[in-house]
Short mmCIF file of C-alpha atoms in Angstrom, two decimals:
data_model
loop_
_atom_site.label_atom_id
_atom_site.label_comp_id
_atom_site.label_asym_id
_atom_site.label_seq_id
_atom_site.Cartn_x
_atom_site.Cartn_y
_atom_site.Cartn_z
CA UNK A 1 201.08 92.12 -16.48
CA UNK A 2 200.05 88.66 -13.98
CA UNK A 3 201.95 85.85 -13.34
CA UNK A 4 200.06 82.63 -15.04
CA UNK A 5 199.49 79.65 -12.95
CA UNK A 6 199.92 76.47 -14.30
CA UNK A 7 198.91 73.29 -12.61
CA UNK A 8 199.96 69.92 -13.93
CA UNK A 9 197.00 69.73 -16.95
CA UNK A 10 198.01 73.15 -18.07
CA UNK A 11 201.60 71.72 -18.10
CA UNK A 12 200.83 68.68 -19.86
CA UNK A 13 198.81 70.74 -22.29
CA UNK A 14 201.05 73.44 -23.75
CA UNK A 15 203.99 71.21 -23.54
CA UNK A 16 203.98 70.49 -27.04
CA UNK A 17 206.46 67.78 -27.65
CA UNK A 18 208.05 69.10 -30.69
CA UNK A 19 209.32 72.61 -29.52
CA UNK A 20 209.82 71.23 -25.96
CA UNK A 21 212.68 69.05 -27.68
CA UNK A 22 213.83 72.15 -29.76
CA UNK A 23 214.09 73.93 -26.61
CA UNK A 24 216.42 71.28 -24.91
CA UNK A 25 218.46 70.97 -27.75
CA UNK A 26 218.83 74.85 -27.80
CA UNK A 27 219.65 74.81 -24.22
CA UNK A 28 222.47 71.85 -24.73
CA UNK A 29 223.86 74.40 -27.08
CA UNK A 30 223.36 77.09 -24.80
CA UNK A 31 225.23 75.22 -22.34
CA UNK A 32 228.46 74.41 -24.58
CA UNK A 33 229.04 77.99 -25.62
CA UNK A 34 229.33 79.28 -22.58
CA UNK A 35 225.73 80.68 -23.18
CA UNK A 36 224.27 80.07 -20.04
CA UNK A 37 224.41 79.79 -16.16
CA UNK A 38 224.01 76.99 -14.12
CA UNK A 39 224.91 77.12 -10.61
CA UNK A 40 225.14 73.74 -8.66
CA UNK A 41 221.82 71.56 -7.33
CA UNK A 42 222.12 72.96 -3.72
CA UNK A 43 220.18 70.65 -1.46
CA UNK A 44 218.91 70.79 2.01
CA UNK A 45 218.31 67.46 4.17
CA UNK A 46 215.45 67.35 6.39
CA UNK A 47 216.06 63.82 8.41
CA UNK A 48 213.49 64.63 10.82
CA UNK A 49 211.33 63.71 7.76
CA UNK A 50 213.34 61.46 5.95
CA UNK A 51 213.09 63.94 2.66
CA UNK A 52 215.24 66.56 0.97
CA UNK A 53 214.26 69.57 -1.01
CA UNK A 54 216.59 70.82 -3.73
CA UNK A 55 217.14 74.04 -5.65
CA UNK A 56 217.75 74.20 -9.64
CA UNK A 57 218.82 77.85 -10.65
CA UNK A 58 219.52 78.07 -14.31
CA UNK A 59 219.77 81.19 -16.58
CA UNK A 60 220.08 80.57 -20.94
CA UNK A 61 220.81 82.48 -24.09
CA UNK A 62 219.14 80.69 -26.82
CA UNK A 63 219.57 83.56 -29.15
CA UNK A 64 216.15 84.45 -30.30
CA UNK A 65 215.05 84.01 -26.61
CA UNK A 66 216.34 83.39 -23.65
CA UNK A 67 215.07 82.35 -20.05
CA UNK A 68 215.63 81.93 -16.45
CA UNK A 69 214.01 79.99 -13.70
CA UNK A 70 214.30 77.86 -10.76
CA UNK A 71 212.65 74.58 -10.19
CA UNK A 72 212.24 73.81 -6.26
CA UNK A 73 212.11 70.01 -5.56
CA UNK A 74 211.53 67.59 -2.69
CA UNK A 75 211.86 63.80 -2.59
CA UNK A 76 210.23 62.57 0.37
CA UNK A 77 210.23 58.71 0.15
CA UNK A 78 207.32 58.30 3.36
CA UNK A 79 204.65 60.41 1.16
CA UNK A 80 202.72 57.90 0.04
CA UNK A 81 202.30 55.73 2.78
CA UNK A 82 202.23 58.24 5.46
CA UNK A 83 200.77 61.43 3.91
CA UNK A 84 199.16 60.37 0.50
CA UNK A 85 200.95 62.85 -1.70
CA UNK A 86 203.84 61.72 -4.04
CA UNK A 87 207.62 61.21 -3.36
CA UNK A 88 208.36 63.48 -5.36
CA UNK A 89 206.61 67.23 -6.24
CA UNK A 90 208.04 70.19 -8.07
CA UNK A 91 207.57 73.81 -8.27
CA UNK A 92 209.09 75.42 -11.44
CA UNK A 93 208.99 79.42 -11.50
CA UNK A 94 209.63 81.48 -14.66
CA UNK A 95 210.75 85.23 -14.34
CA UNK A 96 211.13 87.75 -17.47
CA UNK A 97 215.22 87.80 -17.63
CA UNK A 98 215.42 91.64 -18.39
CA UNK A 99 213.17 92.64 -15.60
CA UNK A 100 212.94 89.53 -13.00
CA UNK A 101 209.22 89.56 -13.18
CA UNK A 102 207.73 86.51 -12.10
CA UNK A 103 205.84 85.22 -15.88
CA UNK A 104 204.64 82.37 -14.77
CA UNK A 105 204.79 79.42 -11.66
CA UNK A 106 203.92 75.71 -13.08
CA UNK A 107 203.95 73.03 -12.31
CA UNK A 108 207.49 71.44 -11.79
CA UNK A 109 207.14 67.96 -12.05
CA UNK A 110 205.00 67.36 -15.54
CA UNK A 111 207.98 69.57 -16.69
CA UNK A 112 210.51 67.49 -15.23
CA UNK A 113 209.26 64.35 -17.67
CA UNK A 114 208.16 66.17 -20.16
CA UNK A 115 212.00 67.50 -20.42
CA UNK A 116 213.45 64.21 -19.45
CA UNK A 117 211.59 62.86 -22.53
CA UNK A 118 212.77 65.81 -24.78
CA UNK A 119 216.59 64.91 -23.46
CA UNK A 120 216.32 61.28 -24.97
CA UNK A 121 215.26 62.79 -28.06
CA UNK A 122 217.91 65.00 -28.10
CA UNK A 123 220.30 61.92 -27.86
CA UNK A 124 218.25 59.94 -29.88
CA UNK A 125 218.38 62.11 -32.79
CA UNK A 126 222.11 62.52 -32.87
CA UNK A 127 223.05 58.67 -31.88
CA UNK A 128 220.45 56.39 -32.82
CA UNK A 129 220.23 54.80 -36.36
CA UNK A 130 218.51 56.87 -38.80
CA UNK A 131 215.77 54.12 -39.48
CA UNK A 132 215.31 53.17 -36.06
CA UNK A 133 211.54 51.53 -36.01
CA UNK A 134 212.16 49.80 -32.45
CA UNK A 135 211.91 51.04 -28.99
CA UNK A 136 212.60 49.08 -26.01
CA UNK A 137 211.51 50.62 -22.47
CA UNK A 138 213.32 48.77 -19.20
CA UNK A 139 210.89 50.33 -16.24
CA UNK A 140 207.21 51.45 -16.61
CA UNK A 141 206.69 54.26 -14.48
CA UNK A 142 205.83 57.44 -15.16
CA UNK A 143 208.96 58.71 -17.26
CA UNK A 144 208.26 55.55 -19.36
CA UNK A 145 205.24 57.86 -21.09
CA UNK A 146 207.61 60.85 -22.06
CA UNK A 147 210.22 58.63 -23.29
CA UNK A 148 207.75 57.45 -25.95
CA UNK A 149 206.00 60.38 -26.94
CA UNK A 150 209.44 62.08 -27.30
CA UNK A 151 211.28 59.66 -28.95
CA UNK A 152 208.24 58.85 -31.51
CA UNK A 153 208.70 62.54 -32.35
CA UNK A 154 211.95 62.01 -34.16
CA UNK A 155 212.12 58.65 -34.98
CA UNK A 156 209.32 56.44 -36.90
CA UNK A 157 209.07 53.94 -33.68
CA UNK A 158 206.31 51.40 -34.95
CA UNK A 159 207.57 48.71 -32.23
CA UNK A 160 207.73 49.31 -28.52
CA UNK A 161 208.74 46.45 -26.17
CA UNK A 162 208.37 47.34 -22.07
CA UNK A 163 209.66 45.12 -19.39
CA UNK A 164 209.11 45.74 -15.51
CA UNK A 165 208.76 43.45 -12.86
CA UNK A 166 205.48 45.16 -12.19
CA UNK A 167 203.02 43.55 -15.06
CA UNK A 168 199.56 46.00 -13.93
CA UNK A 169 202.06 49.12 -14.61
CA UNK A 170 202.94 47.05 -18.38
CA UNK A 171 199.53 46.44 -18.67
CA UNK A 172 198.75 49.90 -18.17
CA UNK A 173 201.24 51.46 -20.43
CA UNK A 174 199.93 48.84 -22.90
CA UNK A 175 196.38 49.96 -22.89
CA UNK A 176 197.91 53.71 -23.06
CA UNK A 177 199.77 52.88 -26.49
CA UNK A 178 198.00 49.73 -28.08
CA UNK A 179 196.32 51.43 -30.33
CA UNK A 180 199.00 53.56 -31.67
CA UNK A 181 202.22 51.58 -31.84
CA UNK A 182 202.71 47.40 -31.64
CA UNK A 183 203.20 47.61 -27.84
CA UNK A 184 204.30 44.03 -25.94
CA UNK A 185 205.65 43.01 -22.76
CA UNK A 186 209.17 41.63 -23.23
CA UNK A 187 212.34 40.35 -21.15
CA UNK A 188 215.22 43.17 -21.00
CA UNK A 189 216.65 41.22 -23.22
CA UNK A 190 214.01 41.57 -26.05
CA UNK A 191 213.70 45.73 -25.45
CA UNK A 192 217.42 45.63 -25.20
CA UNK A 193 217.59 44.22 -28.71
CA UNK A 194 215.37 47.42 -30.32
CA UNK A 195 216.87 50.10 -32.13
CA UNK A 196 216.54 52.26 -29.20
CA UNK A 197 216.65 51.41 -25.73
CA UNK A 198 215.27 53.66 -22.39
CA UNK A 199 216.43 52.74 -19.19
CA UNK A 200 213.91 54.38 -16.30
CA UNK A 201 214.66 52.83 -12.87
CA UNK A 202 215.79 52.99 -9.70
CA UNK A 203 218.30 50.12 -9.32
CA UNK A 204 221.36 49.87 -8.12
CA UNK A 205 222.56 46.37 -9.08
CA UNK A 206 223.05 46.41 -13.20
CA UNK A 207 219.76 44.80 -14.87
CA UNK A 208 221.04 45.27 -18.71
CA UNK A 209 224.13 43.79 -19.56
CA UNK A 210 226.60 43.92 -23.12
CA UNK A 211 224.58 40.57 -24.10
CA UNK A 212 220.76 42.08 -23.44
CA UNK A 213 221.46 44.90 -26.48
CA UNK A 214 222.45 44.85 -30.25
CA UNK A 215 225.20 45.73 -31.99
CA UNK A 216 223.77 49.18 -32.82
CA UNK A 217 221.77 49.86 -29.66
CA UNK A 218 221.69 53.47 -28.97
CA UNK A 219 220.83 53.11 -24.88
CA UNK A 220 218.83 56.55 -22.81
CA UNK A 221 220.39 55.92 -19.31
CA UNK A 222 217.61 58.02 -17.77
CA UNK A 223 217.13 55.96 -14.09
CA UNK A 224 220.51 57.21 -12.41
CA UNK A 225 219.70 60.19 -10.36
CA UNK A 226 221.66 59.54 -7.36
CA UNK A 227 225.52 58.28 -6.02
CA UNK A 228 224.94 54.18 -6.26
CA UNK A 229 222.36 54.00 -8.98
CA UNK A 230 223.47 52.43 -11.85
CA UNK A 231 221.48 50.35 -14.47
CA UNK A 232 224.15 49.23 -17.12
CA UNK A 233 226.73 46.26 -16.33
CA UNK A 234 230.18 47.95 -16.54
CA UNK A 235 231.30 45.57 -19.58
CA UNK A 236 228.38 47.51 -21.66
CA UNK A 237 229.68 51.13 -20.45
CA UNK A 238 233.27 50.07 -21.64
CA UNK A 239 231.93 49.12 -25.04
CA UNK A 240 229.66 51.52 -25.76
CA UNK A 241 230.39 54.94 -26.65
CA UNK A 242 229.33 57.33 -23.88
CA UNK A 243 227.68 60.44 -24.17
CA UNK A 244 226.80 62.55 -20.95
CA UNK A 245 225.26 65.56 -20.47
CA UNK A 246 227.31 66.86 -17.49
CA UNK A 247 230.60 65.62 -16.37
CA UNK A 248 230.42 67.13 -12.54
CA UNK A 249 226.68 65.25 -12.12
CA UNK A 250 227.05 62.24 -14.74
CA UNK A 251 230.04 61.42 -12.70
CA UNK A 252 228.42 62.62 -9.12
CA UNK A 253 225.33 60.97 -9.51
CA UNK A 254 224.67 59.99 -13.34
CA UNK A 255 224.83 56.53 -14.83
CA UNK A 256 228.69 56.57 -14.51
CA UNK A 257 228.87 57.08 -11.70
CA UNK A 258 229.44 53.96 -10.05
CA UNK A 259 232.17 52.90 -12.27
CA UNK A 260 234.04 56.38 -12.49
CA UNK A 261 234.45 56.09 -8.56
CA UNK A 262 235.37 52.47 -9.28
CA UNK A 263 238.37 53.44 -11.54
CA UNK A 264 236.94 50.96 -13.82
CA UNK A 265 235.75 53.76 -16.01
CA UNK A 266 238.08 56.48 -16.59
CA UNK A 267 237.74 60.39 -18.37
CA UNK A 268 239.22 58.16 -21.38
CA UNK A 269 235.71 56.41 -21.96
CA UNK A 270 233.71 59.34 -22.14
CA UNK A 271 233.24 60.32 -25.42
CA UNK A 272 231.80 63.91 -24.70
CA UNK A 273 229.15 66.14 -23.68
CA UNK A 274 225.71 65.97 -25.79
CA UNK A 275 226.48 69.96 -26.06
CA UNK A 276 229.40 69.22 -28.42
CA UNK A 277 227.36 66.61 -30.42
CA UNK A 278 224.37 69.73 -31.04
CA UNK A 279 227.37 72.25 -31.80
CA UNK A 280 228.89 70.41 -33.96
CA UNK A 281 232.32 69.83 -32.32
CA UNK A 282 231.69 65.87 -32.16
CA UNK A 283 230.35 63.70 -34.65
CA UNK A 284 227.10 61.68 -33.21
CA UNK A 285 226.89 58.15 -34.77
CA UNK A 286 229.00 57.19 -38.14
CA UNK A 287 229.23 53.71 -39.75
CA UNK A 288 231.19 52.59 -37.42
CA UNK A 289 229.21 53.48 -34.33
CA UNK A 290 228.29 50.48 -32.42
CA UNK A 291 226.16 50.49 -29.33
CA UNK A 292 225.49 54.08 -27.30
CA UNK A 293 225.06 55.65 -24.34
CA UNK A 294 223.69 58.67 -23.57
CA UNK A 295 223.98 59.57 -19.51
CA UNK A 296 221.21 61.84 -18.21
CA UNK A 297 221.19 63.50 -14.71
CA UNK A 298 218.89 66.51 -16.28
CA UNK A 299 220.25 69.78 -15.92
CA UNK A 300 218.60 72.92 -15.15
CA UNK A 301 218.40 74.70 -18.21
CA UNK A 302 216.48 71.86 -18.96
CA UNK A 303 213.65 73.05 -17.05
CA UNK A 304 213.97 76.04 -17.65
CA UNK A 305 213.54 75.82 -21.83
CA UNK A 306 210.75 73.48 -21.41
CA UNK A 307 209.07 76.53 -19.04
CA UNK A 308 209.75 78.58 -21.51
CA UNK A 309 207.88 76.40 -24.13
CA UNK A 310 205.08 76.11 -21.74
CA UNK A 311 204.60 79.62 -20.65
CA UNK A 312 204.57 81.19 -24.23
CA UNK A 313 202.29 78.41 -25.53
CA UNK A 314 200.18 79.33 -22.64
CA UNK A 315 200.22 83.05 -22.64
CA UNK A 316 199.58 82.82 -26.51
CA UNK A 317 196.48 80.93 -25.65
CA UNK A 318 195.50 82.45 -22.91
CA UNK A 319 195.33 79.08 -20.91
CA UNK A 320 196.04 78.87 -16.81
CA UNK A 321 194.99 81.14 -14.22
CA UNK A 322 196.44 84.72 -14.08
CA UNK A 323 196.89 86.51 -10.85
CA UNK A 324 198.90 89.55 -9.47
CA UNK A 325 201.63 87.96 -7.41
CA UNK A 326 203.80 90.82 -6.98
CA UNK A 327 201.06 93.33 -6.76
CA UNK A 328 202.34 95.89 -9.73
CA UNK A 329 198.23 96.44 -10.54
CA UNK A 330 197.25 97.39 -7.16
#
């Protein structure tokens, strides 16, 4: 037995969108029963540098599989200017559960939006409209992509409508999708008025308020990742129903999280976990479901089912680079 190595192509490659979503949506069910384990983000801060690297341990029981990892993270805000590498690079490694050997070590940060993009879907599935034809994308960056291809995967999206202050990064999400979807540039307003809505930046002052979205909006908060982000005017929160995917981080660092400290958003407004929506225990959208939220921080076992979608699509196909890490053929 080797460990595979898979850079960010062979990540990209085997992460088939379909099962990658299947995964997550096992692993939000995982998570509800009690069927996994999830210690805390632990972080270390490295001000010397002005960066951080954080640890994301996560262990799940899918039933027909299950699957542990950790994904080892940095953000390092001087890379690109100073050093030429990104702000942010992960390392994802994927160990057999029953004997802790080390199956595979990937890339960590194609998984990261390939998972964040399965997450929406998740959401998507259980709170958008069932005919939902419209997508609307606030931020063109790189999670932009995943948020696409995912949601396309369970919805019929024939419009997409981006908006970013940045028109070459529209432009070139434009001539990515042109051909395959009717793909504009639009106000936040305009993508705020499709059937589904993706938020993907950093801000901290609110860009979309209550009058940028329709009455049936269902709304990705994907952009919050840290205490003092927050993309959604407060009025919006209050009027949507919320759906987070982790109380301790949605209201630590998720889209909440500026209004829960507030006290102008309370346990009261949350409607509940996306677990409970995948189990069964809460209803998703009914006929009386206005506009939605769904908070994402991204949670471990997140990672750790898209690895596991990556490493057996791999192995299967006998794609990356094997190697004897631990040394067991020597």
């Amino acid at each position: 037995m080797q460990t595979l190595l898979l850079d960010s192509d062979d990540v990209d490659e085997n992460a088939l969108m379909a099962d990658v979503i299947s995964a997550v949506e096992d692993a939000f069910a995982a998570y509800e029963r009690g069927d996994a384990q999830m210690p805390a983000k632990s972080y270390i801060d490295l001000p010397r540098y002005n960066g951080d690297f954080r640890s994301m341990p996560a262990y799940m029981d899918a039933g027909d599989w299950d699957a542990a990892g950790l994904k080892w993270v940095n953000v390092h805000p001087d890379n690109p200017r100073d050093h030429d590498l990104p702000t942010v690079m992960g390392t994802m490694i994927y160990s057999d559960p029953e004997t802790a050997f080390p199956l595979a070590v990937m890339d960590g940060t194609e998984l990261t939006m390939k998972r964040t993009g399965a997450a929406a879907a998740v959401a998507t599935d259980y709170l958008a409209v069932e005919d939902a034809t419209s997508l609307g994308i606030v931020g063109a960056g790189v999670q932009s992509y995943t948020q696409l291809d995912a949601i396309a995967a369970i919805r019929p999206i024939e419009e997409v409508v981006v908006s970013d202050l940045d028109d070459a990064r529209v432009e070139r999400f434009i001539d990515t999708y042109g051909d395959a979807f009717d793909v504009r540039a639009g106000s936040i307003s305009e993508a705020g008025h499709c059937d589904v809505l993706s938020t993907v930046t950093p801000v901290e002052e609110p860009i979309v308020s209550l009058e940028d979205v329709a009455e049936h909006t269902h709304i990705n908060a994907m952009g919050a990742d840290a205490e003092g982000k927050h993309e959604l005017a407060d009025e919006l929160l209050l009027a949507a129903r919320i759906v987070i995917d982790d109380h301790k981080q949605c209201t630590h660092s998720g889209e909440i999280n500026v209004p829960y400290h507030a006290g102008t958003l309370t346990d009261d407004d949350i409607y509940g976990e996306i677990g409970q929506l995948v189990e069964g225990g809460k209803t998703g959208r009914d006929a009386d479901t206005g506009v939605t939220v769904f908070d994402s921080t991204g949670l471990a076992i997140q990672d750790v089912a898209a690895a596991h979608v990556v490493y057996e699509q791999a192995a299967s196909e006998e794609k990356g680079s094997p190697f004897d890490l631990v040394g067991v053929h020597e």
